[in-house]
JSON list of C-alpha atoms in Angstrom, two decimals:
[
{"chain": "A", "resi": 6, "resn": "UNK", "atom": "CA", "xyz": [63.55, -33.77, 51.24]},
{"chain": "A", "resi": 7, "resn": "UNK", "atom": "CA", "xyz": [64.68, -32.30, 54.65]},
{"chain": "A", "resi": 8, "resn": "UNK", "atom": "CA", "xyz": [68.48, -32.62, 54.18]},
{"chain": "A", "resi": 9, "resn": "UNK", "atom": "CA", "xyz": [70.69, -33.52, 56.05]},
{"chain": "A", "resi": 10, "resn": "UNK", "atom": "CA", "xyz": [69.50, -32.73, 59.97]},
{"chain": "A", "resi": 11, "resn": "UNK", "atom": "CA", "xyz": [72.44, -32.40, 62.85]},
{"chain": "A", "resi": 12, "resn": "UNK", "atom": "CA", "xyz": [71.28, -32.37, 66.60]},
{"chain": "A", "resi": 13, "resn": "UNK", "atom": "CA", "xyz": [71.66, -30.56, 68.24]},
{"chain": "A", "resi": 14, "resn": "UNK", "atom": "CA", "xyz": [72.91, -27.27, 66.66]},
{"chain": "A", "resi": 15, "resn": "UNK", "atom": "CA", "xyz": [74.62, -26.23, 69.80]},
{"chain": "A", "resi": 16, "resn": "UNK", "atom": "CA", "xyz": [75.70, -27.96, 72.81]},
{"chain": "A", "resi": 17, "resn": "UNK", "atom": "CA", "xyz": [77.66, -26.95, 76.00]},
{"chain": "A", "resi": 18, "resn": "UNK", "atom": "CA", "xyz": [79.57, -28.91, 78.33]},
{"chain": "A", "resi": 19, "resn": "UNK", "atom": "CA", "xyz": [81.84, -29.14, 80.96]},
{"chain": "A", "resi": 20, "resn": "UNK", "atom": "CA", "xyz": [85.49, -31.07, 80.00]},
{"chain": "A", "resi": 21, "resn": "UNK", "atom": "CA", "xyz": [84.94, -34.36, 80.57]},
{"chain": "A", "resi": 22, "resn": "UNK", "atom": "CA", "xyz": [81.24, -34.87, 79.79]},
{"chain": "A", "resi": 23, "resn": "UNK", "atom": "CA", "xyz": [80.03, -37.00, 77.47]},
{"chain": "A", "resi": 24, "resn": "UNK", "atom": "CA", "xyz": [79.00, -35.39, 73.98]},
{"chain": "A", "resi": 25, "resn": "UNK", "atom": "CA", "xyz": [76.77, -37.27, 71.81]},
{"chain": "A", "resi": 26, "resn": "UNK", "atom": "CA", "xyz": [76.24, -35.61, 68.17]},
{"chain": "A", "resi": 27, "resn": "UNK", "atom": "CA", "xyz": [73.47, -36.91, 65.71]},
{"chain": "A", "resi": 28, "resn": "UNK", "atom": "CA", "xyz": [72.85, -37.06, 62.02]},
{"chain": "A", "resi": 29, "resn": "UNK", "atom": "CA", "xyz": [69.81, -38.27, 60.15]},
{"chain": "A", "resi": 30, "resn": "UNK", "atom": "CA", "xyz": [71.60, -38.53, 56.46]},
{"chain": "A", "resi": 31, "resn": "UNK", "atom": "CA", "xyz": [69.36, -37.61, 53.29]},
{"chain": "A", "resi": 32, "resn": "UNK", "atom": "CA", "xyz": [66.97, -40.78, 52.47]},
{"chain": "A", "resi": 33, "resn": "UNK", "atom": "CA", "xyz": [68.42, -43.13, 49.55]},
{"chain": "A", "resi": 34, "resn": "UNK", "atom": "CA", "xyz": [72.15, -41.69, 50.21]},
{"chain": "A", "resi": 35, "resn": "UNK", "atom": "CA", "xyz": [74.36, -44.58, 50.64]},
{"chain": "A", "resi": 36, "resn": "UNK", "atom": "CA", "xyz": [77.84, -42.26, 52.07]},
{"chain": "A", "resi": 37, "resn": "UNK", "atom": "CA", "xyz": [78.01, -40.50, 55.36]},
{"chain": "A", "resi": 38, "resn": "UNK", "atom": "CA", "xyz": [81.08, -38.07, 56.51]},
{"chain": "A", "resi": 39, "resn": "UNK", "atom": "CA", "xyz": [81.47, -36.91, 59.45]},
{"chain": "A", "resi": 40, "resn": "UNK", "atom": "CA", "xyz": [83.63, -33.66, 59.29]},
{"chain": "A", "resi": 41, "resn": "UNK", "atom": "CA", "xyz": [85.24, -31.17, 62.30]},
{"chain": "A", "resi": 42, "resn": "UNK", "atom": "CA", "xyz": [85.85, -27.01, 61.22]},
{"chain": "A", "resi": 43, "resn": "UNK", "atom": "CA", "xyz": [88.42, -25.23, 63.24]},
{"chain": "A", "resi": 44, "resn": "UNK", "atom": "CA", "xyz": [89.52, -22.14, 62.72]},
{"chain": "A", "resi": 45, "resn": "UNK", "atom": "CA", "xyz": [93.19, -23.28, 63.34]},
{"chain": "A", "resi": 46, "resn": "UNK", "atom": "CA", "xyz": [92.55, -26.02, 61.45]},
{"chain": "A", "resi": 47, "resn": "UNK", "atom": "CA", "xyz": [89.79, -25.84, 58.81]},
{"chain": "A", "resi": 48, "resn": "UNK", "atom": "CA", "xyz": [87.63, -28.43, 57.76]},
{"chain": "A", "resi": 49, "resn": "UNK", "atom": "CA", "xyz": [88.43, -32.15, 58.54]},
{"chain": "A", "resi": 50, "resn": "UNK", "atom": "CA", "xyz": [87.72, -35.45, 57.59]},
{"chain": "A", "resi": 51, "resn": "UNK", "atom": "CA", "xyz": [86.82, -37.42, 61.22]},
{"chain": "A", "resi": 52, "resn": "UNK", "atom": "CA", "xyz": [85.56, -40.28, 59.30]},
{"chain": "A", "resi": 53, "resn": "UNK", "atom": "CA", "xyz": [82.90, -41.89, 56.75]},
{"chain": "A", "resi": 54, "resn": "UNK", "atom": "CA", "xyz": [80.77, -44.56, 55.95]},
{"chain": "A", "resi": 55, "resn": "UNK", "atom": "CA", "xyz": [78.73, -46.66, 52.88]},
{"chain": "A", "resi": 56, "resn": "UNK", "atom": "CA", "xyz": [76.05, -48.56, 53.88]},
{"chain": "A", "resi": 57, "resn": "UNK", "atom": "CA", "xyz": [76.38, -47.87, 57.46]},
{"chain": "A", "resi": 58, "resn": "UNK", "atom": "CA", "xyz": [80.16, -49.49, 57.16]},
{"chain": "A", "resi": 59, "resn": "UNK", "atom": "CA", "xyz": [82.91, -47.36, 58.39]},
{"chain": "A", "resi": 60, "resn": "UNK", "atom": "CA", "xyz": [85.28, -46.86, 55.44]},
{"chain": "A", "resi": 61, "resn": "UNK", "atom": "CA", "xyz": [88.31, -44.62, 56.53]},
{"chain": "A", "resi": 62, "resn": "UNK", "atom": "CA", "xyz": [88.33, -43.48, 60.23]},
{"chain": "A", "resi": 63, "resn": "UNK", "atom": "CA", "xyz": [91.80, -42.03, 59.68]},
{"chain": "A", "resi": 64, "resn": "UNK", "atom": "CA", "xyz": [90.48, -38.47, 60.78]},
{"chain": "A", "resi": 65, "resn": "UNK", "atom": "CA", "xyz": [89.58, -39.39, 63.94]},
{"chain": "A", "resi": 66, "resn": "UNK", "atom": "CA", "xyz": [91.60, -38.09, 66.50]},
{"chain": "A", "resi": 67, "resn": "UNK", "atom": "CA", "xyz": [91.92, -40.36, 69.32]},
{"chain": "A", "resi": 68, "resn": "UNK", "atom": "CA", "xyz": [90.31, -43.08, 71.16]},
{"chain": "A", "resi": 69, "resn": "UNK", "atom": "CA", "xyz": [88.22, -40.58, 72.79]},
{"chain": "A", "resi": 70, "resn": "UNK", "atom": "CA", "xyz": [86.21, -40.48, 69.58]},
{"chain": "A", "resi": 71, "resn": "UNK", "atom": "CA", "xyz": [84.10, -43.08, 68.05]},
{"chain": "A", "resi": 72, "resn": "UNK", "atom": "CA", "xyz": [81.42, -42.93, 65.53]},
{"chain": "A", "resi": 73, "resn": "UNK", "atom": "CA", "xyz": [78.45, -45.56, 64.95]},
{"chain": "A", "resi": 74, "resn": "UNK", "atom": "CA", "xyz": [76.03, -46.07, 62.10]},
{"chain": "A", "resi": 75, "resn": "UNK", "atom": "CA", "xyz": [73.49, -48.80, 63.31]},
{"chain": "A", "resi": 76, "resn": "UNK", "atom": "CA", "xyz": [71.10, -47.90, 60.12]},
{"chain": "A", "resi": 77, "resn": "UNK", "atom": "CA", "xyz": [70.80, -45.76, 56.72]},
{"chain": "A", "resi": 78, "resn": "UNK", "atom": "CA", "xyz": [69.04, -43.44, 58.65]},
{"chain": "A", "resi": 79, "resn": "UNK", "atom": "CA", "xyz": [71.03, -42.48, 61.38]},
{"chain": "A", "resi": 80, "resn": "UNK", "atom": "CA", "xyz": [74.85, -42.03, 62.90]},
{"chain": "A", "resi": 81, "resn": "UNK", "atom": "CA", "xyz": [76.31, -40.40, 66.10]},
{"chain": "A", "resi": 82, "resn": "UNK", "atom": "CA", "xyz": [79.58, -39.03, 66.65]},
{"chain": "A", "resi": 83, "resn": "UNK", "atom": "CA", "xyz": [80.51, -39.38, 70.53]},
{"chain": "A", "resi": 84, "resn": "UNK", "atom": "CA", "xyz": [83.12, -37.81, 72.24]},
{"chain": "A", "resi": 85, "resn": "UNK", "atom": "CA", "xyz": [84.29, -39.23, 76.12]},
{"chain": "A", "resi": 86, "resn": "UNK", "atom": "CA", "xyz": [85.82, -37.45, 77.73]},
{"chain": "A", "resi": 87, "resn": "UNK", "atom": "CA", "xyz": [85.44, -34.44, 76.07]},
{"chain": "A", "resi": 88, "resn": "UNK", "atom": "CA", "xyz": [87.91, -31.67, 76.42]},
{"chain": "A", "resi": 89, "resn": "UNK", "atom": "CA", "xyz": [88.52, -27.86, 75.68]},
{"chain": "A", "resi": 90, "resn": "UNK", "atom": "CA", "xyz": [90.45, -28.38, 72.28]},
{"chain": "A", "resi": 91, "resn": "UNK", "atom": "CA", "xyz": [87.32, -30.53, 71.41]},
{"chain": "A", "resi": 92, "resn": "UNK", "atom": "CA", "xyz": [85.56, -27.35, 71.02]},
{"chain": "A", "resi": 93, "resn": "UNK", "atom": "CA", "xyz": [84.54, -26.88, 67.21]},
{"chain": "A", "resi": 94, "resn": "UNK", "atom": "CA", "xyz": [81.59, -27.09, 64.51]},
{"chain": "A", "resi": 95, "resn": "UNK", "atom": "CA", "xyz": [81.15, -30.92, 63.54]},
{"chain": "A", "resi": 96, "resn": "UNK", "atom": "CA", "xyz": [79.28, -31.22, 59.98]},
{"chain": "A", "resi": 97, "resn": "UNK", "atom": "CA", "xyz": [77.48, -33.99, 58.92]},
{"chain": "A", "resi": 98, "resn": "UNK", "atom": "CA", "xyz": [77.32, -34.84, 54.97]},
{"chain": "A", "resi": 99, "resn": "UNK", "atom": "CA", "xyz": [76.24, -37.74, 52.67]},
{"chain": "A", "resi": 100, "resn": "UNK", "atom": "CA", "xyz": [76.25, -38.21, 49.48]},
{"chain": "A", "resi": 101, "resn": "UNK", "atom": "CA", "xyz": [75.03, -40.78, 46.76]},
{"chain": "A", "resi": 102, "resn": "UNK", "atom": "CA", "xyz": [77.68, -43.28, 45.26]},
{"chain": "A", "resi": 103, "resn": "UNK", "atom": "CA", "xyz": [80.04, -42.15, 42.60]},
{"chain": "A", "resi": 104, "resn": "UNK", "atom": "CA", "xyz": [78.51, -43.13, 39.15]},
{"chain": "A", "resi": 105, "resn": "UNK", "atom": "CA", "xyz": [79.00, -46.78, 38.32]},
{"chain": "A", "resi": 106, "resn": "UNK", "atom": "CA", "xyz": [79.92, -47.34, 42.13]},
{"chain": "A", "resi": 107, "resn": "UNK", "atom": "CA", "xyz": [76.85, -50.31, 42.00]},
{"chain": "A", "resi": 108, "resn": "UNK", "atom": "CA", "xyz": [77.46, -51.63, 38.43]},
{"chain": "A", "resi": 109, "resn": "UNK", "atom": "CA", "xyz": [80.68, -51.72, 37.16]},
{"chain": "A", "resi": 110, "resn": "UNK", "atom": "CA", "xyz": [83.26, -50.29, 39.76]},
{"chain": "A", "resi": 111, "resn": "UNK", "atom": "CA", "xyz": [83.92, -47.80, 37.24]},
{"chain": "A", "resi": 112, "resn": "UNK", "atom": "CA", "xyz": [83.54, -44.17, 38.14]},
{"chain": "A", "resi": 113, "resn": "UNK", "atom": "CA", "xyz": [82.27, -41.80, 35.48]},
{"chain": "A", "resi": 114, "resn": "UNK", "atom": "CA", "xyz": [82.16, -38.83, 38.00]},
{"chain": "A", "resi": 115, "resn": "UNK", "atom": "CA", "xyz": [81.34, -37.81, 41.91]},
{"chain": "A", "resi": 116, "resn": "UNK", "atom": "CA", "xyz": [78.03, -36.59, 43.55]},
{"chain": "A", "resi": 117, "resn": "UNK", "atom": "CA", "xyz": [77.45, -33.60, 45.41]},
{"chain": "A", "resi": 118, "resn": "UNK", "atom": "CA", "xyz": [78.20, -33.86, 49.10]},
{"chain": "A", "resi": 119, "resn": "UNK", "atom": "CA", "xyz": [75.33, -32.11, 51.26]},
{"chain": "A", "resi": 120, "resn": "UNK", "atom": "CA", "xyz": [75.91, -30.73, 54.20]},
{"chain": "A", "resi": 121, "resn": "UNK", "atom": "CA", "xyz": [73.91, -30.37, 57.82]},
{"chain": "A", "resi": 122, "resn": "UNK", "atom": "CA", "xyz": [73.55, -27.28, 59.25]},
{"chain": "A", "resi": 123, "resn": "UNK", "atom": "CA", "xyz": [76.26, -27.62, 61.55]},
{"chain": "A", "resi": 124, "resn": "UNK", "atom": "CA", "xyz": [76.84, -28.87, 65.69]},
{"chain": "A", "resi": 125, "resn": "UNK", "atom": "CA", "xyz": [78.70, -26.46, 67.45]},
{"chain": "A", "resi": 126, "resn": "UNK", "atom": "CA", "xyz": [80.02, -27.86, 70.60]},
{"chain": "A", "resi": 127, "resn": "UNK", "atom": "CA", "xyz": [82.21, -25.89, 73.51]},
{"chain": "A", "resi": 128, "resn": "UNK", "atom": "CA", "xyz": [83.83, -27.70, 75.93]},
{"chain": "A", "resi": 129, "resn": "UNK", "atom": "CA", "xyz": [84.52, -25.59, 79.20]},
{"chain": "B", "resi": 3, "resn": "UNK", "atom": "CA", "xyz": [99.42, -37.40, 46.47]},
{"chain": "B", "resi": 4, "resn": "UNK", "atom": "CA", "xyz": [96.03, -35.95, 46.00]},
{"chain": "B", "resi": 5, "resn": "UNK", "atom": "CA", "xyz": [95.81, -32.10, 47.48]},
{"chain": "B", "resi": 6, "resn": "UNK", "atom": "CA", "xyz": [94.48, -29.09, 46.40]},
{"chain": "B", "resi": 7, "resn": "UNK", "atom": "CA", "xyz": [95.61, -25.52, 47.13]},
{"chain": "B", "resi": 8, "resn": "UNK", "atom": "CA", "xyz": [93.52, -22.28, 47.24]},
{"chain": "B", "resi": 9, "resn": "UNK", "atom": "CA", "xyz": [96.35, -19.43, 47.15]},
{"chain": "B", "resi": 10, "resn": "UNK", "atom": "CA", "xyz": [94.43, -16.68, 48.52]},
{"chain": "B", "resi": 11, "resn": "UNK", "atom": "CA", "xyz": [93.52, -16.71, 52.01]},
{"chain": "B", "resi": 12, "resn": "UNK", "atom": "CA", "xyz": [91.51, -13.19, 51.74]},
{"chain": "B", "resi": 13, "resn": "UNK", "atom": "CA", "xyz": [89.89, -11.40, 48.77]},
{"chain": "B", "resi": 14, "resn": "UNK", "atom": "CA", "xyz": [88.61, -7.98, 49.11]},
{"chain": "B", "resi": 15, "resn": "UNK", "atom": "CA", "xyz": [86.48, -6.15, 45.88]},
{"chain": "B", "resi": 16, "resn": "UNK", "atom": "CA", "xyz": [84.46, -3.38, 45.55]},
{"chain": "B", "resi": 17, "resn": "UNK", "atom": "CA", "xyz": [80.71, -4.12, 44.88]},
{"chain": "B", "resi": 18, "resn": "UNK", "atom": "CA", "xyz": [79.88, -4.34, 41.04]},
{"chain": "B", "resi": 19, "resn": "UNK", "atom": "CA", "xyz": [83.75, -5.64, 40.31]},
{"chain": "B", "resi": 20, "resn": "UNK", "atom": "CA", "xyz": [84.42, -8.77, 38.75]},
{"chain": "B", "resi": 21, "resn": "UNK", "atom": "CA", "xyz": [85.56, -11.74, 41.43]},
{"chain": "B", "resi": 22, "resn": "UNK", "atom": "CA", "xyz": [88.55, -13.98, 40.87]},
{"chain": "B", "resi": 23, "resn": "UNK", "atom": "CA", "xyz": [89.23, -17.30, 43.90]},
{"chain": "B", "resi": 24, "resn": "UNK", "atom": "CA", "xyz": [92.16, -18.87, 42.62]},
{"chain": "B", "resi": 25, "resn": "UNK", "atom": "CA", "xyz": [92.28, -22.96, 42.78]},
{"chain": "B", "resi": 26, "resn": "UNK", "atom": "CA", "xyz": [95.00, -25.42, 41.80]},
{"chain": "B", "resi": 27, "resn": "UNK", "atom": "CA", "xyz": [94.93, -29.42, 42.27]},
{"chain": "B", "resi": 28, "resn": "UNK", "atom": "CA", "xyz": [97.24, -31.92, 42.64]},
{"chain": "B", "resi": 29, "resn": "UNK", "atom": "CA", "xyz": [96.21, -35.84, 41.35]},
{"chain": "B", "resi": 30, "resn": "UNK", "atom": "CA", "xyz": [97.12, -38.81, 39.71]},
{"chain": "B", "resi": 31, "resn": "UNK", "atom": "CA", "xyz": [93.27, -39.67, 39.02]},
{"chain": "B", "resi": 32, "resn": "UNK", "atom": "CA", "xyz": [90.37, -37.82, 37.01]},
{"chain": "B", "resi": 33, "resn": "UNK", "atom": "CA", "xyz": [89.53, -35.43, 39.70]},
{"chain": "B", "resi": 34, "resn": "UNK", "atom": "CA", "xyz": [86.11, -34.03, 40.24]},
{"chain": "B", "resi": 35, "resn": "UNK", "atom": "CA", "xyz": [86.50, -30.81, 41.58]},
{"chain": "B", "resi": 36, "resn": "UNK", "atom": "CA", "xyz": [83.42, -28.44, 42.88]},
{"chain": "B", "resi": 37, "resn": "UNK", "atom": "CA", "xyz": [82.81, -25.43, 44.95]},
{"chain": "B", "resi": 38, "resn": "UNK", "atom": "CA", "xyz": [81.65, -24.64, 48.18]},
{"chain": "B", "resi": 39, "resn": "UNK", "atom": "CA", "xyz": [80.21, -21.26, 49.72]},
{"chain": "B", "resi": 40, "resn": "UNK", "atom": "CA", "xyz": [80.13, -21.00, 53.58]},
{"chain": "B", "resi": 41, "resn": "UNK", "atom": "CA", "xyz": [78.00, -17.95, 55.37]},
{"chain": "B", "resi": 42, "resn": "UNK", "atom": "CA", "xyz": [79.12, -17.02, 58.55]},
{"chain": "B", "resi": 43, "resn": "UNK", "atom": "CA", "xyz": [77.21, -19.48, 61.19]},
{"chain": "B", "resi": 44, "resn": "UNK", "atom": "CA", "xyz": [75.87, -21.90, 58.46]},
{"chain": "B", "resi": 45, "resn": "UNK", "atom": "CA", "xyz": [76.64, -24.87, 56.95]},
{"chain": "B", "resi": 46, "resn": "UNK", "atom": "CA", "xyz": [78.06, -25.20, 53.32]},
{"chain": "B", "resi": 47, "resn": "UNK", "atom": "CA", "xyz": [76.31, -24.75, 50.14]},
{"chain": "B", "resi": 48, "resn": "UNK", "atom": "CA", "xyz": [77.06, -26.17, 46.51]},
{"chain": "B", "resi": 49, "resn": "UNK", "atom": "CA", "xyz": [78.00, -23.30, 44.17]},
{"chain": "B", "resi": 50, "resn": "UNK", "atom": "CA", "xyz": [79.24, -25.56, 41.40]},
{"chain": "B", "resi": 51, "resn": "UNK", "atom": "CA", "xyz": [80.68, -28.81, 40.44]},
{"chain": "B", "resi": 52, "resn": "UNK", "atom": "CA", "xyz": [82.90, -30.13, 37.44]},
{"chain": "B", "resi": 53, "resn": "UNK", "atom": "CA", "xyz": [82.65, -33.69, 36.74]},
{"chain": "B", "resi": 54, "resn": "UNK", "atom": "CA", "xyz": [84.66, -34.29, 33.54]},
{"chain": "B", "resi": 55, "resn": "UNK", "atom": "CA", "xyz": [81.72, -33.09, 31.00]},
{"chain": "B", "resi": 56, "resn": "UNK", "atom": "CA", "xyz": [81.84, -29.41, 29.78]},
{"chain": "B", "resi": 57, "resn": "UNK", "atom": "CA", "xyz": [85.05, -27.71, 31.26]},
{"chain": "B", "resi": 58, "resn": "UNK", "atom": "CA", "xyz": [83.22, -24.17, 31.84]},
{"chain": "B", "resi": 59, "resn": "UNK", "atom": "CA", "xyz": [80.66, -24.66, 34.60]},
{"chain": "B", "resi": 60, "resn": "UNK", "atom": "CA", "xyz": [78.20, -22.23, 36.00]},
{"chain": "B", "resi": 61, "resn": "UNK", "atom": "CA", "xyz": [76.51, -22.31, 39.06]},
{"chain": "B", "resi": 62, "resn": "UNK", "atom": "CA", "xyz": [74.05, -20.88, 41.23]},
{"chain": "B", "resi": 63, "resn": "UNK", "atom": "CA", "xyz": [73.78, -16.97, 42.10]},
{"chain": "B", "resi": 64, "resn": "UNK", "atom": "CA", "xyz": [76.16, -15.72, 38.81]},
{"chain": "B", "resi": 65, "resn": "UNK", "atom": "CA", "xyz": [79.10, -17.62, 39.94]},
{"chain": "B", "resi": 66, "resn": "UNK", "atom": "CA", "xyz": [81.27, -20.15, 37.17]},
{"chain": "B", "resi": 67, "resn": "UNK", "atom": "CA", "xyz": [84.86, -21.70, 37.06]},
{"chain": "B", "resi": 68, "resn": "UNK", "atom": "CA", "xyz": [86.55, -23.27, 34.55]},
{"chain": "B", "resi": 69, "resn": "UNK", "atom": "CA", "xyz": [88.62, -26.63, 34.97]},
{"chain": "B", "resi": 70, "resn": "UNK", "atom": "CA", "xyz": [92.11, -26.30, 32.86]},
{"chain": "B", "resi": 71, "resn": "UNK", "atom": "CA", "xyz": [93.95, -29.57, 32.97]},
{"chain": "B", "resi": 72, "resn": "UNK", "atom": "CA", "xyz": [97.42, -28.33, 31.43]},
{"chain": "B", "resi": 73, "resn": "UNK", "atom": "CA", "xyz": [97.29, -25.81, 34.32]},
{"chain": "B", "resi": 74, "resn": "UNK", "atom": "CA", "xyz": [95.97, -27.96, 37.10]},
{"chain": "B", "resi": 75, "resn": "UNK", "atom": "CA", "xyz": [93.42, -25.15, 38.00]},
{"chain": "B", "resi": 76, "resn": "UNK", "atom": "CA", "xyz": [89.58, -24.98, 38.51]},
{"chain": "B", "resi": 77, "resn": "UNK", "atom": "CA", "xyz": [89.37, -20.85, 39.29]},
{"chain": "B", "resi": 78, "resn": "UNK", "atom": "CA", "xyz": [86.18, -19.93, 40.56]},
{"chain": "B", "resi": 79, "resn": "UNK", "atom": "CA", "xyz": [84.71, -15.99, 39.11]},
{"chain": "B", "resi": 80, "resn": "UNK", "atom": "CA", "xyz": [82.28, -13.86, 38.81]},
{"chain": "B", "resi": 81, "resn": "UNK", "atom": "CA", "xyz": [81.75, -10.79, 36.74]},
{"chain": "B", "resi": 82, "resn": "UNK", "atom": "CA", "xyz": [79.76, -8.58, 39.05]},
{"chain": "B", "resi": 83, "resn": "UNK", "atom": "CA", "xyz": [80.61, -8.94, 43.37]},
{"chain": "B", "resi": 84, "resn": "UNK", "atom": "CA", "xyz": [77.34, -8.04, 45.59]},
{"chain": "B", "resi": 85, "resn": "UNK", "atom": "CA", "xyz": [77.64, -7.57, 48.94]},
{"chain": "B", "resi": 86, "resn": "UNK", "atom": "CA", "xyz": [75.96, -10.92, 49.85]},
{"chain": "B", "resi": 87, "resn": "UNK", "atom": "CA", "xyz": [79.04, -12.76, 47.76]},
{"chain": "B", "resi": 88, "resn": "UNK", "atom": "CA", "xyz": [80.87, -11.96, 51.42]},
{"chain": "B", "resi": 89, "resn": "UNK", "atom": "CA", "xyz": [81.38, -15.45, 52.79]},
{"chain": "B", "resi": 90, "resn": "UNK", "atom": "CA", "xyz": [84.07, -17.99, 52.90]},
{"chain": "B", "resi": 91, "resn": "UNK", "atom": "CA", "xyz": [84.60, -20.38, 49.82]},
{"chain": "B", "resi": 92, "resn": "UNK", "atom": "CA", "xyz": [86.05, -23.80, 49.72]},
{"chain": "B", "resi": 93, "resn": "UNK", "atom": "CA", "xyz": [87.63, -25.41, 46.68]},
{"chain": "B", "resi": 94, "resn": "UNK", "atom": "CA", "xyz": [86.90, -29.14, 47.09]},
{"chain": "B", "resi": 95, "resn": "UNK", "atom": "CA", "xyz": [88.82, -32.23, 45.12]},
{"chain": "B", "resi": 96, "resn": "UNK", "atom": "CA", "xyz": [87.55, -35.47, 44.85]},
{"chain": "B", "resi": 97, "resn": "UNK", "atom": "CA", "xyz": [88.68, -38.43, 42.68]},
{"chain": "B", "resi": 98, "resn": "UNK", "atom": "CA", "xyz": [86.83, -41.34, 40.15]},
{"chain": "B", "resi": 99, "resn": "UNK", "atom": "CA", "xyz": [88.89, -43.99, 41.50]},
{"chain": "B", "resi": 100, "resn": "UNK", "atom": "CA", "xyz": [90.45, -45.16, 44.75]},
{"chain": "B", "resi": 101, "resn": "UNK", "atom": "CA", "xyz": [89.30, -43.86, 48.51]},
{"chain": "B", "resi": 102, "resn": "UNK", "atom": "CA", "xyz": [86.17, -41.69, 48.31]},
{"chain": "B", "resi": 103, "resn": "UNK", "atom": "CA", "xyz": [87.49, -38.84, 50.14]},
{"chain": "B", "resi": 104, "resn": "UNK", "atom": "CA", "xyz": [86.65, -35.11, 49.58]},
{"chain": "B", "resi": 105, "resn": "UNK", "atom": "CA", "xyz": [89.86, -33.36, 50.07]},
{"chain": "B", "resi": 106, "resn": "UNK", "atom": "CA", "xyz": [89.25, -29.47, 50.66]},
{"chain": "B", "resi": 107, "resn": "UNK", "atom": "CA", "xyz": [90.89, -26.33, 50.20]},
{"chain": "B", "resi": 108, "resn": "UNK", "atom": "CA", "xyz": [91.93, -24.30, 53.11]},
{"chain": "B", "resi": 109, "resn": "UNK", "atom": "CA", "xyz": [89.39, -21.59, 52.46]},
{"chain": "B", "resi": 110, "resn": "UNK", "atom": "CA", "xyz": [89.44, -18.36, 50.76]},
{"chain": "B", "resi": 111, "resn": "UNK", "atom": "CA", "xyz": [87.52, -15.58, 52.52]},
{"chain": "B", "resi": 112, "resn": "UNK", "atom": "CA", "xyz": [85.85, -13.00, 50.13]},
{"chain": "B", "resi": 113, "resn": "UNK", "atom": "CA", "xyz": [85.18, -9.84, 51.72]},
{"chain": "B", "resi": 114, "resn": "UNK", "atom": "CA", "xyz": [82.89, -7.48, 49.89]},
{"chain": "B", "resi": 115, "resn": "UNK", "atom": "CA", "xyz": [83.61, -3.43, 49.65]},
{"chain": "B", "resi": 116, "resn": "UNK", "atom": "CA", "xyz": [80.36, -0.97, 49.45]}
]
């Protein structure tokens, strides 16, 4: 399997601009996060999905941010109008279900969260 | 509330000395706790995970923690540091019931002395 695969790794723009990030999530995983690393304020939830359903968009900032899932193959995180205190690294993980998610509702234990590589926007 | 706390910010050690990044955890629920490693410009790795079967866990290049319930801790060591240890390590939380969040550490940064 390829992993998880962010586009594009970097990206540059002027505030205001439009920023679309993309994530293809590993093949048979049913969770998607989409997470935002600061060094002022570490990693952060933005929001996630399960079958292409948004589940808790609590992280996400503002209106200014919105994040789709049309498929199991595929989200984007957009950003309009971007803006200088946008700038950061925005990960992309999934994950399979917690054990028992499908059967039971009862959780025996969690699955490992893989990460993309990484988008690192600026925002001038 | 669900949180969890990595008390060191930075770790320095000499090469060849053992490594100790300190994690506690705060939660109502059976947590599942793991460990991620972080290189500088990359994305984050699974060192280890911890999901209520054998309390000492070992993971991937010499690296193990061991979950203690009574203290609320999940410590992450190793007996021998090598210079490519250097990176930045998150202590990560999640739970077997309720949302399906992973809730991570602030980040301990372990520098690596020749």
């Amino acid at each position: 399997d390829a992993g998880v695969i962010q586009s594009p790794r970097h990206e540059v723009t002027e505030m205001g601009q439009e920023v679309t990030l993309r994530c293809k999530p590993i093949s048979g995983h049913d969770y998607l996060f989409w997470y935002r690393q600061t060094m002022m304020r570490g990693l952060e939830l933005l929001i996630y999905f399960n079958n292409n359903v948004p589940i808790d968009d609590s992280g996400m900032p503002e209106d200014r941010f919105s994040a789709k899932m049309p498929n199991a193959s595929f989200s984007t995180l957009k950003i309009q109008p971007s803006e200088p205190r946008d700038s950061a690294v925005y990960f992309c993980a999934s994950s399979l279900p917690r054990s028992g998610d499908r059967k039971f509702g009862i959780f025996s234990g969690a699955n490992v969260l893989t990460f993309g590589a990484g988008s690192r926007l600026t925002v001038l | 509330a669900q949180s969890v706390t990595q008390l060191d910010s930075h770790v320095s050690v000499s090469e060849g000395t053992p490594v100790l990044l300190r994690c506690n955890y705060s939660s109502s629920y059976s947590p599942s706790l793991f460990w991620y490693v972080q290189h500088p410009n990359k994305g984050l790795q699974l060192l280890l995970k911890y999901t209520s079967a054998a309390t000492l866990v070992k993971g991937i290049n010499g690296f193990e923690a061991e979950f203690k319930k009574s203290e609320t801790s999940f410590h992450l060591t190793k007996p021998s540091a090598h210079m490519s240890d250097a990176a930045e390590y998150f202590c990560v939380v999640t739970f077997t019931s309720g949302t399906y969040k992973y809730i991570f550490g602030t980040g301990t940064r372990l520098k690596v002395l020749a």
